[in-house]
Amino acid sequence: MPDEEVAEEGLLTPTEPAVQDPLLRELLAENAAPADTPQEQPQPIASPSEEVDCVVIGLGAGGAPLLARLAQAGLQVVALEAGPWHNPEKEFATDEMAQNFLFWNDERLSAGQDPLAMGKNNSGTGVGGSTLHYTAYTPRPLPDDLHLKRDFGVGEDWPLTYDDLAPYFEEVEQFLGVSGPTPYPWGPARSKGYALPPLPLNSAAQLMVHGAEKIGINTSPAANAALSGPYYQEGVGWRQACTNRGFCQAGCSNGAKASMDVTYIPLAVRYGADIRPNSYVTEIEKNERGEVSAVVYTQNGQPHRLPCRHLFICAGSVETPRLLLLNGLALNSGQVGRNLMAHTGVQVWGTFPEEVRPNKGIPGGLISQDTHRPKDADFAGGYLLQSIGVMPVTFAGQVARGRKLWGQPLRDYMRQFNHIAGINILGDCLPHASNYLELSDELDGKQVRKPRLHFTAQENEQRMNKHASAIMRRIWEAAGATDVWDFMRYAHVIGTARMGLSGDDAVVDRDGRAFDVPNLYISDNSTFPSALSVNPALTIMALSLRTADKFLERQRRRDK
């Protein structure tokens, strides 16, 4: 799941230099930290002839819930994750630069008039995927988010309704221990409130409350997948409350944030799931019927082949279409890599006389969905408003790009950091023919073709950003801000293998099953037909559980 508040460029992962001196190597080996946690233990490798029930590629918000569900059903499941299995207490430092290893840092290519920032902006690596560094905003979409075309005549409708997903939203919220207001001010009434009360609002959120009230906009503490109090999680045990450290985007060190490595993945392991970190998939084999028959991957540099009966690709909306294109899978519709969308996410920053300390507290503390369908809109769809927590190095990068400051002028501006506060939007984006993902001819460090993402904001997105900027500027001015400025950005790559009712214009059906490959399923935000005007994490997890349930129902029918 993507990082909502930043738009930094990805950096190539540096290669750690080898130690040449034999004596020094021996001393380092003797003093190495022991593998004292289960996730650090070497993982068993199956024999080449073993055929497992299911292979899951990717262990973020799309793969982890599904993996747990399949394991609970008694299936033999293996999960392949390109990154390592981290130990949060030891590895997640309160240091932005030290945490770059959490992001997918292999170079990706961006094109178009509004090229998308990659790296920490929208992807992660490691057991837990992007949820290791997401901000844990988990609002539900509103019912009409799912039928833009019906309401506006543009975009695409989902083949699912809000009611299809509502039970799964509730299940995820209760399992993760989502903190939020009960009742929630927007959307349909709910049978059950959030698991915990809201987290405390940081200073930026409190300023936003003050400014929004003055111009007649309703706000509410946001729904966050971070614990406002100790919480017992079935199958996992007790997780401790958020300490308001503010470095959610650099990894949560105490497990308060509901990343997949401390929630669904331990549950999956408890029921026998085989987790294989550092496992990069290079090939997907097919049999004579065109079905998936095996997955070829490298783990710690060693090649392996794993036969399987079913494959679930949950690698995100860049790596999932990349795998499909590289292996010639599910391409009959011509939609793989097409319909690329990115949430509109313009930010508005201001300087306040009082101290704000924008890096303190939960980054996403406050929300408003009053702008979900603005009455004066000249665009299709809508957006929500969110307060922003930001870390200093991240913010300095945005200032350099957004205000074109460098050297001494940048240092002078950054002296105001503790008096800065921001608001941003998360809004719809319409699919467009000029926005797509393709494979370039340039190879990455693994000798695999790099993906190239083409993105140009169209008139609808431009109008939405303009409308939102005007409202956010009014909020900050009402709250007493000076030196107010915009930072244009887009977040969350979405929609590159969309679901639909027919294989003529969609890659998978409403259950996540590929139309042309019957034993292939996709579970991540690549399947979204529209962007939704909310953060995607909750919807990805809900779809993941629903896809698993529909698969298991199909298997039970076959067994009868």
Short mmCIF file of N, CA and C in Angstrom, two decimals, residues 371-510:
data_model
loop_
_atom_site.label_atom_id
_atom_site.label_comp_id
_atom_site.label_asym_id
_atom_site.label_seq_id
_atom_site.Cartn_x
_atom_site.Cartn_y
_atom_site.Cartn_z
N THR A 371 -16.28 17.20 0.91
CA THR A 371 -15.98 17.50 -0.50
C THR A 371 -16.10 16.26 -1.39
N HIS A 372 -16.76 15.23 -0.87
CA HIS A 372 -16.89 14.00 -1.64
C HIS A 372 -17.58 14.22 -2.98
N ARG A 373 -18.64 15.01 -2.98
CA ARG A 373 -19.33 15.39 -4.23
C ARG A 373 -19.69 16.88 -4.12
N PRO A 374 -18.74 17.78 -4.33
CA PRO A 374 -19.01 19.21 -4.14
C PRO A 374 -20.11 19.72 -5.06
N LYS A 375 -21.01 20.53 -4.51
CA LYS A 375 -22.13 21.03 -5.31
C LYS A 375 -21.69 21.97 -6.42
N ASP A 376 -20.56 22.66 -6.22
CA ASP A 376 -20.09 23.60 -7.24
C ASP A 376 -19.00 22.99 -8.13
N ALA A 377 -18.90 21.66 -8.14
CA ALA A 377 -17.82 21.01 -8.88
C ALA A 377 -18.02 21.15 -10.39
N ASP A 378 -16.92 21.34 -11.10
CA ASP A 378 -16.93 21.31 -12.56
C ASP A 378 -16.15 20.09 -13.05
N PHE A 379 -16.22 19.01 -12.27
CA PHE A 379 -15.49 17.78 -12.58
C PHE A 379 -16.31 16.58 -12.12
N ALA A 380 -15.95 15.41 -12.61
CA ALA A 380 -16.59 14.16 -12.18
C ALA A 380 -15.89 13.62 -10.94
N GLY A 381 -16.68 13.01 -10.05
CA GLY A 381 -16.10 12.41 -8.86
C GLY A 381 -15.91 13.42 -7.75
N GLY A 382 -14.97 13.15 -6.87
CA GLY A 382 -14.74 14.03 -5.75
C GLY A 382 -13.48 13.66 -5.01
N TYR A 383 -13.32 14.23 -3.81
CA TYR A 383 -12.09 14.03 -3.05
C TYR A 383 -12.38 14.20 -1.57
N LEU A 384 -11.42 13.79 -0.75
CA LEU A 384 -11.49 14.05 0.68
C LEU A 384 -10.33 14.94 1.07
N LEU A 385 -10.44 15.56 2.24
CA LEU A 385 -9.40 16.40 2.80
C LEU A 385 -8.75 15.68 3.98
N GLN A 386 -7.43 15.80 4.09
CA GLN A 386 -6.71 15.17 5.19
C GLN A 386 -5.64 16.12 5.72
N SER A 387 -5.44 16.11 7.02
CA SER A 387 -4.29 16.81 7.58
C SER A 387 -3.03 16.01 7.28
N ILE A 388 -1.89 16.68 7.29
CA ILE A 388 -0.63 16.02 6.93
C ILE A 388 0.36 16.10 8.09
N GLY A 389 0.96 14.97 8.40
CA GLY A 389 2.17 14.95 9.21
C GLY A 389 3.33 14.66 8.27
N VAL A 390 4.45 15.31 8.45
CA VAL A 390 5.55 15.15 7.52
C VAL A 390 6.87 15.16 8.26
N MET A 391 7.81 14.38 7.75
CA MET A 391 9.15 14.32 8.33
C MET A 391 10.04 15.36 7.65
N PRO A 392 11.09 15.85 8.34
CA PRO A 392 11.83 17.01 7.83
C PRO A 392 12.56 16.80 6.51
N VAL A 393 13.22 15.67 6.33
CA VAL A 393 13.96 15.47 5.08
C VAL A 393 13.00 15.36 3.90
N THR A 394 11.90 14.63 4.12
CA THR A 394 10.87 14.53 3.09
C THR A 394 10.36 15.91 2.70
N PHE A 395 10.06 16.72 3.72
CA PHE A 395 9.52 18.05 3.44
C PHE A 395 10.55 18.92 2.71
N ALA A 396 11.80 18.82 3.08
CA ALA A 396 12.84 19.61 2.41
C ALA A 396 12.90 19.27 0.92
N GLY A 397 12.73 18.00 0.58
CA GLY A 397 12.71 17.61 -0.82
C GLY A 397 11.53 18.21 -1.56
N GLN A 398 10.38 18.26 -0.89
CA GLN A 398 9.21 18.86 -1.52
C GLN A 398 9.38 20.36 -1.70
N VAL A 399 9.98 21.01 -0.73
CA VAL A 399 10.22 22.45 -0.84
C VAL A 399 11.17 22.73 -2.01
N ALA A 400 12.20 21.93 -2.13
CA ALA A 400 13.17 22.14 -3.21
C ALA A 400 12.49 22.03 -4.57
N ARG A 401 11.61 21.06 -4.72
CA ARG A 401 10.94 20.88 -6.02
C ARG A 401 9.77 21.84 -6.19
N GLY A 402 8.99 22.00 -5.12
CA GLY A 402 7.77 22.80 -5.25
C GLY A 402 8.01 24.29 -5.30
N ARG A 403 9.03 24.76 -4.58
CA ARG A 403 9.29 26.20 -4.52
C ARG A 403 10.60 26.58 -5.23
N LYS A 404 11.27 25.57 -5.77
CA LYS A 404 12.52 25.78 -6.52
C LYS A 404 13.57 26.47 -5.65
N LEU A 405 13.64 26.07 -4.37
CA LEU A 405 14.64 26.62 -3.46
C LEU A 405 15.80 25.64 -3.33
N TRP A 406 17.01 26.19 -3.21
CA TRP A 406 18.20 25.35 -3.07
C TRP A 406 19.26 26.14 -2.33
N GLY A 407 20.19 25.46 -1.69
CA GLY A 407 21.27 26.14 -1.01
C GLY A 407 20.77 26.95 0.17
N GLN A 408 21.30 28.17 0.32
CA GLN A 408 20.96 28.99 1.47
C GLN A 408 19.47 29.35 1.55
N PRO A 409 18.79 29.68 0.41
CA PRO A 409 17.35 29.94 0.51
C PRO A 409 16.56 28.74 1.06
N LEU A 410 16.95 27.53 0.67
CA LEU A 410 16.28 26.34 1.21
C LEU A 410 16.54 26.21 2.70
N ARG A 411 17.79 26.40 3.13
CA ARG A 411 18.11 26.32 4.56
C ARG A 411 17.34 27.37 5.35
N ASP A 412 17.23 28.56 4.79
CA ASP A 412 16.49 29.63 5.49
C ASP A 412 15.03 29.25 5.66
N TYR A 413 14.41 28.71 4.60
CA TYR A 413 12.99 28.34 4.71
C TYR A 413 12.82 27.21 5.71
N MET A 414 13.72 26.22 5.68
CA MET A 414 13.56 25.05 6.54
C MET A 414 13.73 25.38 8.02
N ARG A 415 14.28 26.55 8.35
CA ARG A 415 14.34 26.96 9.76
C ARG A 415 12.93 27.15 10.34
N GLN A 416 11.93 27.28 9.45
CA GLN A 416 10.54 27.43 9.89
C GLN A 416 9.83 26.09 10.06
N PHE A 417 10.54 24.99 9.87
CA PHE A 417 9.89 23.68 9.82
C PHE A 417 8.93 23.46 10.98
N ASN A 418 9.30 23.81 12.18
CA ASN A 418 8.45 23.54 13.34
C ASN A 418 7.21 24.43 13.39
N HIS A 419 7.07 25.35 12.43
CA HIS A 419 5.89 26.22 12.36
C HIS A 419 5.07 25.96 11.08
N ILE A 420 5.36 24.84 10.40
CA ILE A 420 4.70 24.51 9.13
C ILE A 420 3.58 23.50 9.37
N ALA A 421 2.48 23.65 8.64
CA ALA A 421 1.40 22.65 8.66
C ALA A 421 0.83 22.51 7.25
N GLY A 422 0.32 21.31 6.96
CA GLY A 422 -0.20 21.06 5.62
C GLY A 422 -1.53 20.32 5.62
N ILE A 423 -2.24 20.47 4.51
CA ILE A 423 -3.46 19.70 4.21
C ILE A 423 -3.27 19.13 2.82
N ASN A 424 -3.83 17.97 2.57
CA ASN A 424 -3.85 17.48 1.19
C ASN A 424 -5.20 16.85 0.87
N ILE A 425 -5.37 16.54 -0.40
CA ILE A 425 -6.57 15.83 -0.82
C ILE A 425 -6.18 14.44 -1.29
N LEU A 426 -7.17 13.59 -1.37
CA LEU A 426 -7.04 12.32 -2.06
C LEU A 426 -8.30 12.20 -2.91
N GLY A 427 -8.12 12.28 -4.23
CA GLY A 427 -9.28 12.37 -5.09
C GLY A 427 -9.28 11.40 -6.24
N ASP A 428 -10.43 11.32 -6.88
CA ASP A 428 -10.61 10.44 -8.03
C ASP A 428 -9.69 10.82 -9.17
N CYS A 429 -9.46 9.84 -10.03
CA CYS A 429 -8.71 10.04 -11.27
C CYS A 429 -9.39 9.16 -12.31
N LEU A 430 -9.63 9.70 -13.49
CA LEU A 430 -10.29 8.92 -14.53
C LEU A 430 -9.28 8.19 -15.39
N PRO A 431 -9.59 6.96 -15.82
CA PRO A 431 -8.70 6.28 -16.77
C PRO A 431 -8.66 7.03 -18.09
N HIS A 432 -7.51 7.00 -18.75
CA HIS A 432 -7.35 7.70 -20.02
C HIS A 432 -6.37 6.93 -20.88
N ALA A 433 -6.58 6.95 -22.19
CA ALA A 433 -5.76 6.15 -23.11
C ALA A 433 -4.28 6.51 -23.04
N SER A 434 -3.97 7.75 -22.68
CA SER A 434 -2.55 8.16 -22.66
C SER A 434 -1.84 7.78 -21.36
N ASN A 435 -2.58 7.20 -20.41
CA ASN A 435 -1.98 6.80 -19.14
C ASN A 435 -1.91 5.28 -19.06
N TYR A 436 -0.71 4.74 -19.07
CA TYR A 436 -0.54 3.29 -19.13
C TYR A 436 0.86 2.88 -18.69
N LEU A 437 1.02 1.60 -18.45
CA LEU A 437 2.31 0.99 -18.11
C LEU A 437 2.74 0.08 -19.24
N GLU A 438 4.02 0.15 -19.59
CA GLU A 438 4.57 -0.74 -20.61
C GLU A 438 5.93 -1.23 -20.14
N LEU A 439 6.48 -2.22 -20.84
CA LEU A 439 7.82 -2.69 -20.56
C LEU A 439 8.80 -1.94 -21.46
N SER A 440 9.83 -1.39 -20.86
CA SER A 440 10.86 -0.72 -21.65
C SER A 440 11.88 -1.76 -22.12
N ASP A 441 12.79 -1.35 -22.96
CA ASP A 441 13.87 -2.24 -23.41
C ASP A 441 15.07 -2.17 -22.48
N GLU A 442 15.00 -1.27 -21.49
CA GLU A 442 16.11 -1.11 -20.54
C GLU A 442 15.97 -2.15 -19.43
N LEU A 443 17.08 -2.80 -19.07
CA LEU A 443 17.07 -3.86 -18.06
C LEU A 443 17.47 -3.30 -16.70
N ASP A 444 16.87 -3.87 -15.64
CA ASP A 444 17.26 -3.47 -14.29
C ASP A 444 18.41 -4.35 -13.81
N GLY A 445 18.77 -4.21 -12.53
CA GLY A 445 19.90 -4.96 -11.98
C GLY A 445 19.68 -6.45 -11.98
N LYS A 446 18.44 -6.90 -12.05
CA LYS A 446 18.14 -8.33 -12.11
C LYS A 446 18.03 -8.83 -13.56
N GLN A 447 18.35 -7.95 -14.50
CA GLN A 447 18.29 -8.24 -15.93
C GLN A 447 16.87 -8.52 -16.41
N VAL A 448 15.93 -7.78 -15.81
CA VAL A 448 14.53 -7.83 -16.19
C VAL A 448 14.14 -6.47 -16.75
N ARG A 449 13.29 -6.46 -17.77
CA ARG A 449 12.89 -5.20 -18.40
C ARG A 449 12.19 -4.28 -17.40
N LYS A 450 12.62 -3.03 -17.36
CA LYS A 450 12.04 -2.07 -16.43
C LYS A 450 10.65 -1.65 -16.90
N PRO A 451 9.73 -1.42 -15.97
CA PRO A 451 8.44 -0.87 -16.36
C PRO A 451 8.57 0.64 -16.62
N ARG A 452 7.81 1.13 -17.58
CA ARG A 452 7.73 2.56 -17.87
C ARG A 452 6.28 2.98 -17.69
N LEU A 453 6.04 3.98 -16.84
CA LEU A 453 4.68 4.45 -16.54
C LEU A 453 4.46 5.80 -17.20
N HIS A 454 3.44 5.88 -18.03
CA HIS A 454 3.07 7.13 -18.69
C HIS A 454 1.89 7.73 -17.93
N PHE A 455 2.04 8.97 -17.50
CA PHE A 455 0.92 9.62 -16.81
C PHE A 455 0.89 11.10 -17.13
N THR A 456 -0.28 11.55 -17.56
CA THR A 456 -0.56 12.97 -17.78
C THR A 456 -1.90 13.28 -17.15
N ALA A 457 -1.93 14.23 -16.23
CA ALA A 457 -3.19 14.62 -15.60
C ALA A 457 -4.10 15.25 -16.66
N GLN A 458 -5.32 14.74 -16.75
CA GLN A 458 -6.27 15.22 -17.74
C GLN A 458 -7.10 16.38 -17.15
N GLU A 459 -8.00 16.90 -17.96
CA GLU A 459 -8.76 18.07 -17.55
C GLU A 459 -9.53 17.84 -16.26
N ASN A 460 -10.08 16.64 -16.07
CA ASN A 460 -10.85 16.37 -14.86
C ASN A 460 -9.98 16.47 -13.62
N GLU A 461 -8.78 15.90 -13.68
CA GLU A 461 -7.87 15.95 -12.53
C GLU A 461 -7.40 17.40 -12.28
N GLN A 462 -7.13 18.14 -13.35
CA GLN A 462 -6.68 19.52 -13.20
C GLN A 462 -7.75 20.39 -12.55
N ARG A 463 -8.99 20.19 -12.95
CA ARG A 463 -10.09 20.96 -12.35
C ARG A 463 -10.29 20.59 -10.88
N MET A 464 -10.15 19.31 -10.57
CA MET A 464 -10.30 18.87 -9.18
C MET A 464 -9.22 19.49 -8.31
N ASN A 465 -7.98 19.46 -8.78
CA ASN A 465 -6.88 20.05 -8.00
C ASN A 465 -7.10 21.55 -7.78
N LYS A 466 -7.58 22.24 -8.80
CA LYS A 466 -7.82 23.68 -8.68
C LYS A 466 -8.91 23.96 -7.65
N HIS A 467 -10.00 23.19 -7.71
CA HIS A 467 -11.10 23.34 -6.76
C HIS A 467 -10.62 23.09 -5.34
N ALA A 468 -9.86 22.01 -5.15
CA ALA A 468 -9.39 21.63 -3.82
C ALA A 468 -8.39 22.65 -3.28
N SER A 469 -7.51 23.12 -4.14
CA SER A 469 -6.51 24.09 -3.70
C SER A 469 -7.18 25.34 -3.14
N ALA A 470 -8.23 25.80 -3.81
CA ALA A 470 -8.93 27.01 -3.35
C ALA A 470 -9.53 26.79 -1.97
N ILE A 471 -10.12 25.62 -1.73
CA ILE A 471 -10.72 25.33 -0.41
C ILE A 471 -9.65 25.23 0.66
N MET A 472 -8.57 24.51 0.36
CA MET A 472 -7.52 24.34 1.38
C MET A 472 -6.85 25.67 1.71
N ARG A 473 -6.67 26.53 0.72
CA ARG A 473 -6.11 27.85 0.99
C ARG A 473 -7.03 28.66 1.90
N ARG A 474 -8.33 28.54 1.68
CA ARG A 474 -9.28 29.24 2.56
C ARG A 474 -9.20 28.72 3.99
N ILE A 475 -9.04 27.39 4.14
CA ILE A 475 -8.92 26.81 5.48
C ILE A 475 -7.69 27.36 6.18
N TRP A 476 -6.56 27.38 5.50
CA TRP A 476 -5.33 27.83 6.15
C TRP A 476 -5.35 29.33 6.45
N GLU A 477 -5.91 30.08 5.54
CA GLU A 477 -5.99 31.51 5.80
C GLU A 477 -6.90 31.81 6.99
N ALA A 478 -8.00 31.05 7.09
CA ALA A 478 -8.90 31.21 8.24
C ALA A 478 -8.23 30.78 9.54
N ALA A 479 -7.28 29.85 9.44
CA ALA A 479 -6.58 29.37 10.64
C ALA A 479 -5.40 30.25 11.01
N GLY A 480 -5.10 31.26 10.18
CA GLY A 480 -4.03 32.18 10.51
C GLY A 480 -2.71 31.92 9.84
N ALA A 481 -2.70 31.14 8.77
CA ALA A 481 -1.44 30.82 8.08
C ALA A 481 -0.98 31.97 7.20
N THR A 482 0.32 32.08 7.04
CA THR A 482 0.92 32.98 6.07
C THR A 482 1.80 32.16 5.13
N ASP A 483 2.27 32.81 4.06
CA ASP A 483 3.14 32.14 3.08
C ASP A 483 2.55 30.80 2.65
N VAL A 484 1.31 30.83 2.18
CA VAL A 484 0.58 29.61 1.78
C VAL A 484 0.96 29.25 0.35
N TRP A 485 1.29 27.97 0.11
CA TRP A 485 1.70 27.55 -1.23
C TRP A 485 1.27 26.11 -1.51
N ASP A 486 1.16 25.80 -2.80
CA ASP A 486 0.71 24.48 -3.26
C ASP A 486 1.90 23.60 -3.63
N PHE A 487 1.75 22.31 -3.38
CA PHE A 487 2.70 21.32 -3.90
C PHE A 487 1.89 20.30 -4.68
N MET A 488 2.09 20.25 -5.99
CA MET A 488 1.32 19.35 -6.85
C MET A 488 1.92 17.96 -6.81
N ARG A 489 1.06 16.97 -6.61
CA ARG A 489 1.54 15.59 -6.55
C ARG A 489 0.41 14.63 -6.89
N TYR A 490 0.79 13.40 -7.21
CA TYR A 490 -0.16 12.31 -7.46
C TYR A 490 0.34 11.09 -6.70
N ALA A 491 -0.59 10.34 -6.12
CA ALA A 491 -0.22 9.20 -5.28
C ALA A 491 -0.95 7.94 -5.72
N HIS A 492 -0.38 6.79 -5.37
CA HIS A 492 -1.03 5.48 -5.56
C HIS A 492 -1.25 5.14 -7.04
N VAL A 493 -0.41 4.32 -7.59
CA VAL A 493 -0.63 3.79 -8.94
C VAL A 493 -1.75 2.76 -8.86
N ILE A 494 -2.76 2.91 -9.72
CA ILE A 494 -4.00 2.13 -9.59
C ILE A 494 -4.46 1.69 -10.97
N GLY A 495 -5.08 0.51 -11.05
CA GLY A 495 -5.93 0.18 -12.18
C GLY A 495 -5.32 -0.47 -13.40
N THR A 496 -4.16 -1.08 -13.29
CA THR A 496 -3.45 -1.61 -14.46
C THR A 496 -3.83 -3.04 -14.83
N ALA A 497 -4.76 -3.64 -14.09
CA ALA A 497 -5.27 -4.99 -14.43
C ALA A 497 -6.70 -5.08 -13.92
N ARG A 498 -7.55 -4.22 -14.44
CA ARG A 498 -8.83 -3.96 -13.79
C ARG A 498 -9.81 -5.13 -13.86
N MET A 499 -10.75 -5.12 -12.90
CA MET A 499 -11.82 -6.11 -12.87
C MET A 499 -13.03 -5.59 -13.65
N GLY A 500 -13.85 -6.52 -14.10
CA GLY A 500 -15.04 -6.14 -14.85
C GLY A 500 -15.96 -7.33 -15.04
N LEU A 501 -16.98 -7.12 -15.85
CA LEU A 501 -17.98 -8.17 -16.08
C LEU A 501 -17.64 -9.05 -17.27
N SER A 502 -16.70 -8.62 -18.09
CA SER A 502 -16.39 -9.35 -19.32
C SER A 502 -14.91 -9.29 -19.61
N GLY A 503 -14.40 -10.40 -20.16
CA GLY A 503 -13.02 -10.45 -20.58
C GLY A 503 -12.73 -9.60 -21.80
N ASP A 504 -13.75 -9.00 -22.38
CA ASP A 504 -13.53 -8.11 -23.53
C ASP A 504 -12.84 -6.82 -23.12
N ASP A 505 -13.12 -6.34 -21.89
CA ASP A 505 -12.55 -5.05 -21.49
C ASP A 505 -12.01 -5.08 -20.06
N ALA A 506 -11.77 -6.26 -19.52
CA ALA A 506 -11.24 -6.37 -18.16
C ALA A 506 -10.32 -7.59 -18.08
N VAL A 507 -9.42 -7.56 -17.09
CA VAL A 507 -8.44 -8.64 -16.93
C VAL A 507 -8.96 -9.73 -16.00
N VAL A 508 -9.66 -9.32 -14.92
CA VAL A 508 -10.20 -10.29 -13.96
C VAL A 508 -11.68 -10.02 -13.75
N ASP A 509 -12.38 -11.03 -13.22
CA ASP A 509 -13.80 -10.87 -12.93
C ASP A 509 -13.98 -10.26 -11.54
N ARG A 510 -15.22 -10.15 -11.09
CA ARG A 510 -15.52 -9.48 -9.82
C ARG A 510 -14.94 -10.23 -8.62
#
